[in-house]
XYZ file of C-alpha atoms in Angstrom:
481
model
C 126.611 83.279 88.590
C 123.562 80.219 87.810
C 120.670 81.696 87.949
C 120.103 80.276 91.254
C 122.538 82.323 92.598
C 121.632 85.612 90.706
C 118.064 84.380 92.233
C 118.559 84.198 95.084
C 121.045 86.997 95.453
C 118.858 89.459 94.035
C 115.904 87.559 95.956
C 117.983 88.677 99.207
C 118.674 92.247 98.031
C 115.271 92.975 97.035
C 113.897 91.999 100.348
C 116.727 94.216 101.581
C 114.813 97.362 99.458
C 111.530 96.801 99.888
C 111.586 96.123 103.283
C 113.625 98.491 104.688
C 112.455 101.248 102.516
C 108.309 100.108 103.855
C 110.394 99.906 107.354
C 111.100 102.888 107.022
C 108.139 104.496 105.476
C 106.569 102.398 108.321
C 108.412 104.431 111.251
C 108.186 107.271 109.656
C 103.904 106.798 109.398
C 104.259 106.030 113.120
C 105.975 109.344 114.109
C 103.511 111.078 111.744
C 100.243 109.583 112.549
C 101.662 110.473 116.735
C 101.899 113.875 114.849
C 99.068 114.273 112.902
C 95.549 113.903 112.704
C 93.131 111.397 110.919
C 91.333 114.136 109.000
C 95.406 115.018 107.271
C 96.309 111.555 106.183
C 92.571 111.481 104.774
C 93.165 114.703 102.319
C 96.300 113.024 101.381
C 94.428 109.694 100.624
C 91.321 111.838 98.415
C 93.853 112.126 95.785
C 95.410 109.032 94.951
C 93.117 107.596 92.995
C 94.115 111.138 90.399
C 97.518 110.243 91.356
C 97.429 106.769 90.326
C 95.652 107.459 87.716
C 98.255 109.578 85.908
C 101.176 106.887 86.803
C 99.559 103.957 84.993
C 99.844 106.132 82.105
C 103.510 106.908 82.152
C 105.099 103.684 82.264
C 101.774 102.107 80.580
C 103.373 98.475 80.734
C 106.786 99.427 78.908
C 109.121 98.642 81.634
C 107.975 95.246 82.147
C 107.666 95.007 77.974
C 111.765 96.231 78.613
C 112.334 93.485 81.323
C 110.726 90.502 79.463
C 112.458 91.621 76.262
C 115.934 89.433 76.269
C 117.622 91.960 73.845
C 117.246 95.356 74.395
C 118.570 98.161 72.288
C 120.134 102.168 73.340
C 117.231 102.981 70.810
C 114.537 100.598 72.883
C 115.048 102.227 75.970
C 115.484 106.383 74.585
C 112.487 105.621 72.766
C 110.493 104.593 76.277
C 112.010 107.189 77.849
C 110.636 110.201 75.840
C 107.256 108.593 75.859
C 107.478 108.804 79.237
C 108.534 111.968 80.007
C 105.865 113.483 77.887
C 102.832 111.477 79.366
C 104.121 113.200 82.515
C 103.919 115.798 81.559
C 100.176 116.447 79.800
C 98.899 114.690 82.705
C 100.682 117.344 84.810
C 99.631 119.770 83.261
C 95.901 118.256 83.324
C 95.926 117.559 87.303
C 96.692 120.998 87.516
C 93.434 121.549 85.832
C 90.908 119.708 86.651
C 92.436 120.958 90.817
C 89.699 122.806 90.666
C 86.805 120.061 89.996
C 88.346 117.138 92.426
C 88.383 119.730 94.365
C 84.632 120.432 94.677
C 83.954 116.684 94.650
C 85.283 115.965 97.654
C 84.172 119.818 99.120
C 87.436 120.146 100.577
C 88.385 124.073 99.907
C 92.651 122.927 100.733
C 92.402 119.470 97.996
C 93.139 121.891 95.080
C 96.510 123.598 96.108
C 97.469 120.295 96.858
C 97.307 118.218 93.673
C 98.781 121.361 91.689
C 101.767 120.340 94.051
C 101.157 117.253 94.021
C 100.745 117.126 90.010
C 104.401 117.591 90.282
C 105.227 114.638 90.979
C 104.269 112.700 87.983
C 106.875 114.906 85.297
C 109.770 114.043 88.821
C 108.637 110.226 88.671
C 108.669 109.483 85.256
C 112.336 110.529 84.228
C 113.825 107.700 86.520
C 111.558 104.995 85.435
C 114.060 103.721 82.748
C 117.032 104.227 85.116
C 114.444 101.317 87.148
C 113.926 99.421 84.265
C 118.104 98.548 83.371
C 118.785 97.733 88.055
C 115.845 94.999 87.613
C 117.298 93.603 84.474
C 121.073 93.912 85.657
C 119.053 92.125 88.834
C 121.147 95.360 90.185
C 118.605 94.739 93.435
C 121.684 95.848 96.553
C 121.635 99.744 93.790
C 118.887 100.051 94.548
C 118.048 99.246 98.403
C 121.202 102.016 98.687
C 118.588 104.173 97.213
C 115.593 103.400 98.595
C 116.938 103.328 101.745
C 118.614 106.990 101.591
C 114.821 108.357 100.001
C 113.469 106.999 102.306
C 115.472 108.446 105.525
C 115.313 112.488 103.889
C 112.277 112.754 102.560
C 110.824 111.470 106.135
C 113.043 113.786 108.277
C 111.719 116.775 105.737
C 107.712 115.574 106.259
C 108.711 114.505 110.680
C 110.203 118.274 111.042
C 107.647 119.669 108.868
C 104.395 117.933 111.484
C 106.805 118.677 114.277
C 107.112 122.405 113.005
C 102.754 122.367 112.560
C 102.402 122.405 109.217
C 100.102 120.106 108.990
C 98.393 118.128 105.351
C 101.960 119.762 104.160
C 104.058 117.498 105.975
C 102.964 114.768 103.877
C 102.612 116.229 100.390
C 106.398 117.869 100.783
C 107.773 114.660 102.654
C 106.119 112.798 98.490
C 107.854 114.848 96.210
C 111.215 115.055 97.683
C 111.207 111.335 98.140
C 110.907 111.327 94.307
C 113.027 113.761 94.091
C 116.160 112.216 95.794
C 115.564 108.745 94.571
C 115.202 110.305 90.160
C 118.744 112.394 91.391
C 120.502 109.075 92.967
C 119.380 106.730 89.662
C 120.524 109.291 87.114
C 124.209 109.399 89.234
C 124.629 105.640 90.174
C 123.102 104.599 87.120
C 125.158 106.578 84.658
C 122.393 106.003 81.762
C 122.020 109.105 79.650
C 118.493 109.017 76.717
C 119.857 109.726 73.329
C 117.924 112.071 70.901
C 116.382 109.737 69.125
C 112.741 108.021 69.540
C 112.098 104.827 67.297
C 108.717 104.355 65.288
C 109.662 100.021 65.511
C 110.530 100.526 68.715
C 107.720 101.587 70.178
C 104.928 99.082 68.132
C 107.364 96.558 69.493
C 107.335 97.050 72.722
C 103.317 98.517 72.703
C 102.122 95.291 71.712
C 103.184 93.778 74.810
C 102.926 97.173 76.756
C 99.376 98.088 75.249
C 96.677 95.182 77.188
C 99.601 94.990 80.138
C 98.772 99.552 80.260
C 94.686 99.144 79.724
C 95.133 95.692 82.585
C 97.088 98.120 85.585
C 95.182 101.075 84.852
C 92.073 99.196 85.780
C 94.009 97.209 88.653
C 94.903 100.445 89.592
C 91.562 102.734 89.770
C 90.065 99.531 91.166
C 92.700 99.443 94.154
C 92.300 103.677 94.269
C 88.293 103.853 94.233
C 87.128 102.422 97.655
C 89.985 105.728 99.072
C 87.278 107.956 96.775
C 84.533 106.260 97.333
C 85.368 106.996 101.510
C 85.929 110.196 100.561
C 82.748 110.980 98.863
C 80.486 109.713 100.828
C 81.574 109.656 104.967
C 84.423 111.847 105.617
C 87.690 112.476 106.158
C 88.280 111.701 109.164
C 87.174 107.814 108.306
C 89.110 107.821 105.392
C 91.772 108.391 107.563
C 91.244 106.048 109.532
C 91.398 103.501 106.499
C 94.116 104.668 104.672
C 95.902 103.755 108.257
C 94.484 100.097 108.489
C 95.349 99.687 104.529
C 98.945 100.549 104.836
C 99.664 98.127 108.357
C 97.814 95.465 105.205
C 100.293 96.554 102.599
C 103.913 96.364 104.632
C 103.330 92.370 105.073
C 101.289 91.935 101.883
C 102.084 94.623 99.020
C 106.004 94.882 100.146
C 106.642 91.479 99.932
C 104.888 90.736 96.478
C 105.911 93.491 95.449
C 109.642 91.474 96.354
C 108.646 88.430 94.404
C 108.330 90.334 91.576
C 110.909 92.098 90.881
C 112.547 89.018 91.071
C 110.843 86.262 89.813
C 109.747 88.707 86.668
C 113.491 88.737 85.289
C 114.404 85.546 86.220
C 111.014 83.457 85.134
C 111.834 84.875 82.165
C 114.589 84.038 81.298
C 113.616 80.571 81.585
C 110.402 80.916 78.975
C 111.234 78.927 77.047
C 111.796 75.503 78.580
C 108.419 74.873 80.438
C 109.331 71.520 83.079
C 111.756 73.470 84.684
C 109.490 77.325 84.215
C 106.705 74.528 86.234
C 108.739 73.792 88.852
C 110.108 77.376 89.670
C 106.925 78.835 89.906
C 105.439 75.086 91.959
C 108.456 76.492 94.204
C 107.407 80.181 94.405
C 104.214 79.824 94.827
C 104.543 77.885 97.922
C 107.388 79.710 99.509
C 105.220 82.924 98.729
C 102.287 81.586 100.649
C 104.564 80.316 103.347
C 105.236 83.748 104.670
C 101.831 85.259 103.104
C 100.445 82.908 105.822
C 102.313 84.097 108.823
C 102.593 87.595 108.724
C 98.741 87.952 108.303
C 97.326 85.771 110.524
C 99.876 87.251 112.732
C 98.294 90.793 112.290
C 94.839 89.573 112.211
C 95.757 88.519 116.333
C 96.912 91.520 116.752
C 96.036 94.118 115.208
C 94.307 95.763 118.211
C 97.399 95.772 120.433
C 99.625 96.669 116.995
C 97.422 99.527 116.133
C 97.400 101.291 120.245
C 100.724 100.706 121.295
C 102.035 102.445 118.036
C 99.868 104.849 117.039
C 97.979 105.235 120.057
C 94.663 104.915 120.778
C 92.797 107.235 118.910
C 93.187 105.664 115.721
C 90.661 101.790 117.259
C 88.636 102.870 114.271
C 91.262 100.913 112.227
C 91.858 97.915 114.186
C 88.192 96.282 112.527
C 89.162 97.810 109.357
C 92.885 96.006 108.855
C 91.104 93.030 110.232
C 88.952 92.950 106.849
C 91.711 94.044 104.772
C 94.041 91.234 105.982
C 91.862 89.003 104.079
C 92.062 90.542 101.344
C 96.094 91.021 101.709
C 95.724 86.673 101.565
C 95.134 86.257 99.077
C 96.437 89.689 97.023
C 100.540 88.595 96.528
C 99.156 84.359 95.374
C 96.803 85.980 92.500
C 99.380 88.556 91.355
C 101.988 85.943 91.049
C 99.938 83.859 88.491
C 99.646 87.426 86.740
C 103.723 87.260 86.967
C 103.484 84.270 84.937
C 100.862 85.528 82.814
C 103.109 88.405 81.661
C 106.733 85.945 81.310
C 104.279 83.545 78.544
C 103.953 86.937 77.182
C 99.640 86.197 77.383
C 98.843 89.881 78.594
C 96.145 89.856 76.495
C 94.894 87.290 78.849
C 95.597 89.636 82.038
C 93.790 92.620 79.873
C 89.766 90.594 79.939
C 90.449 88.845 82.984
C 91.021 92.603 84.645
C 88.050 94.051 83.029
C 85.517 90.946 84.671
C 87.107 90.762 87.882
C 86.012 94.453 88.433
C 82.562 94.085 86.438
C 81.668 93.413 90.084
C 83.434 95.948 91.369
C 80.190 98.422 91.116
C 77.568 95.887 93.428
C 79.912 96.367 95.797
C 80.556 99.651 95.054
C 76.397 100.575 95.971
C 77.123 98.133 98.958
C 79.759 100.099 100.772
C 78.296 103.361 99.820
C 74.284 102.265 101.179
C 75.743 100.058 104.671
C 78.839 101.117 105.375
C 82.667 100.763 105.014
C 83.026 97.478 106.562
C 80.723 96.271 103.932
C 82.443 97.451 101.032
C 85.507 95.525 103.046
C 83.465 92.343 103.126
C 82.290 93.020 98.653
C 86.251 93.049 98.361
C 87.006 90.210 99.966
C 85.093 88.569 98.254
C 86.605 89.942 94.673
C 89.935 88.788 96.075
C 89.230 85.119 96.367
C 87.658 85.616 92.915
C 90.504 86.756 91.566
C 92.297 84.697 93.024
C 90.590 81.037 91.324
C 89.750 82.807 88.199
C 94.401 83.902 87.211
C 95.453 80.901 89.317
C 93.026 78.586 86.377
C 94.155 80.315 83.383
C 98.081 80.914 84.752
C 97.654 77.015 85.725
C 96.549 75.944 83.441
C 99.054 77.045 80.610
C 101.916 75.864 82.696
C 100.629 72.717 83.810
C 99.981 73.837 87.524
C 95.879 74.539 87.707
C 94.415 75.651 90.813
C 93.648 72.422 92.735
C 97.228 71.378 92.634
C 97.977 74.959 94.123
C 95.794 74.825 96.611
C 96.963 71.780 97.306
C 100.399 72.089 98.088
C 100.318 75.899 99.810
C 97.368 74.094 102.728
C 99.291 72.512 104.923
C 101.058 75.993 106.090
C 97.987 77.521 105.886
C 97.045 74.523 107.660
C 100.184 75.995 110.534
C 98.560 80.024 110.106
C 95.596 78.969 111.589
C 96.149 76.654 114.225
C 99.485 79.051 116.069
C 96.743 81.569 115.240
C 94.593 79.816 116.695
C 96.074 78.984 119.927
C 97.349 82.437 120.715
C 94.666 84.693 120.246
C 93.359 82.030 122.529
C 96.365 82.568 124.945
C 95.989 87.062 123.955
C 92.878 86.537 125.012
C 94.103 85.281 129.161
C 96.524 88.096 129.179
C 95.002 91.129 131.105
C 98.720 93.296 130.894
C 98.833 96.513 129.156
C 98.967 96.354 125.339
C 102.700 96.760 124.978
C 103.066 93.387 126.942
C 100.185 91.918 125.248
C 101.974 92.752 121.439
C 105.316 90.850 122.994
C 104.107 88.110 124.674
C 101.264 87.640 121.456
C 104.847 87.485 119.147
C 106.910 85.152 121.037
C 104.648 82.708 121.815
C 103.177 82.564 117.257
C 106.334 82.928 116.089
C 107.555 79.402 118.764
C 104.031 77.934 117.548
C 104.193 78.434 114.028
C 107.543 77.446 113.126
C 107.984 74.609 115.777
C 104.947 72.929 114.201
C 106.764 73.558 110.905
C 109.952 71.633 112.551
C 107.427 68.428 113.641
C 105.168 68.252 110.414
C 108.165 68.467 108.057
C 106.259 71.712 106.295
C 107.921 71.131 102.651
C 107.857 75.603 101.989
C 108.914 75.905 105.077
C 112.439 73.722 104.684
C 113.265 74.640 101.090
C 113.642 78.937 102.669
C 115.680 77.140 105.554
C 117.500 75.313 103.021
C 118.316 78.533 100.520
C 118.710 80.164 104.481
C 122.351 77.668 104.949
C 123.337 77.656 102.558
C 123.728 81.245 102.635
C 125.007 81.705 105.486
C 127.459 78.666 104.238
C 128.495 80.553 101.479
C 129.097 83.605 103.667
C 131.250 81.610 106.274
């Protein structure tokens, strides 16, 4: 099987994996949102920054270092496995120790026990990272899909049962732990790799030279992504944090989930051709065109249909989430773009540039947080939009410079897709304003009109990214027949 065939197959299975898992999580989240209150989701949101901080240290960039390394030895895998496990245990104990302080910080007594219980998940997660890395290197996304679906179904069922039985916030806690546990057990059962009792200083040093910079940049990025939850939880309320986290969940389904698909497949694929610069540049260009085509269509559609989506799926009690969702979708437009450029720097081995960029960009968070505390959550998100735009500019400049595909060339290539999304969404929004009916009927009509307009314009004007993706789909269907 050629590299292209592997990449296409990997993309398809990775797409099915991420979106089946996230789709299940999304549907389960809708059911839980109807059974629980915004406050209970807000309580879980308050723990996010501390859990995310701990999980950043578990992997420490070693996973990506292993994926990038062409010939990994059993010694490499075992070394990273034991490092992950030790760090997982350390951070679990740290969270247990600081649980009361975190609870006092938020002035939420319930958080003390919630954090202690959730900290167990850090150890469970650390046991499965190498198994996942091995599947990614093999580009075996089919097995990952199978595991993700089973884990999401069973953990979701546990959460829904507990919520229906009146366990409140604990239904979300045990749903999370069950997801970690089921995934880990299945990875060990189906991926037969087992660690050897060895820890190599040489392997650690080699992998750490690349992974350490990704650790710091990843750590900064994790804190940046979750610090808003901390600020909203501290200076506003658990209820308002609940509205924000629901809006973020809706935004993340098309934005972050799609980006995860691209990263999982593109990193090992591009790493395999890292020595052929011209081939790397062409693949990189097609990747950006294709990803941004999907991103523009999905995010602009979500912006114009935010209200009917929220009302139909989780009810009118979540209406304050609508405006947050529309603003967060603008942030979501830039996210895949900057992550692809960051991915290219990883492929080129320039984790040092990634670290420097993350430090420079996150300095901007300080004034944004101050403005948000003073003026409100909406103003906080406006600041996030500005940071997202600056992040895209810096990431695309440095990655594009290294591969001779600079920011302006990238923007020029994606402009047709952006124009399609803007025109189709504007016309669909205008049509929606004329519809005076139930939100369900309005959502159905708008979705149909938007999809028809988007695809129709792409066909008429022969949009390159659309035609490229269409050709891949037709080729894949033909092979199946």
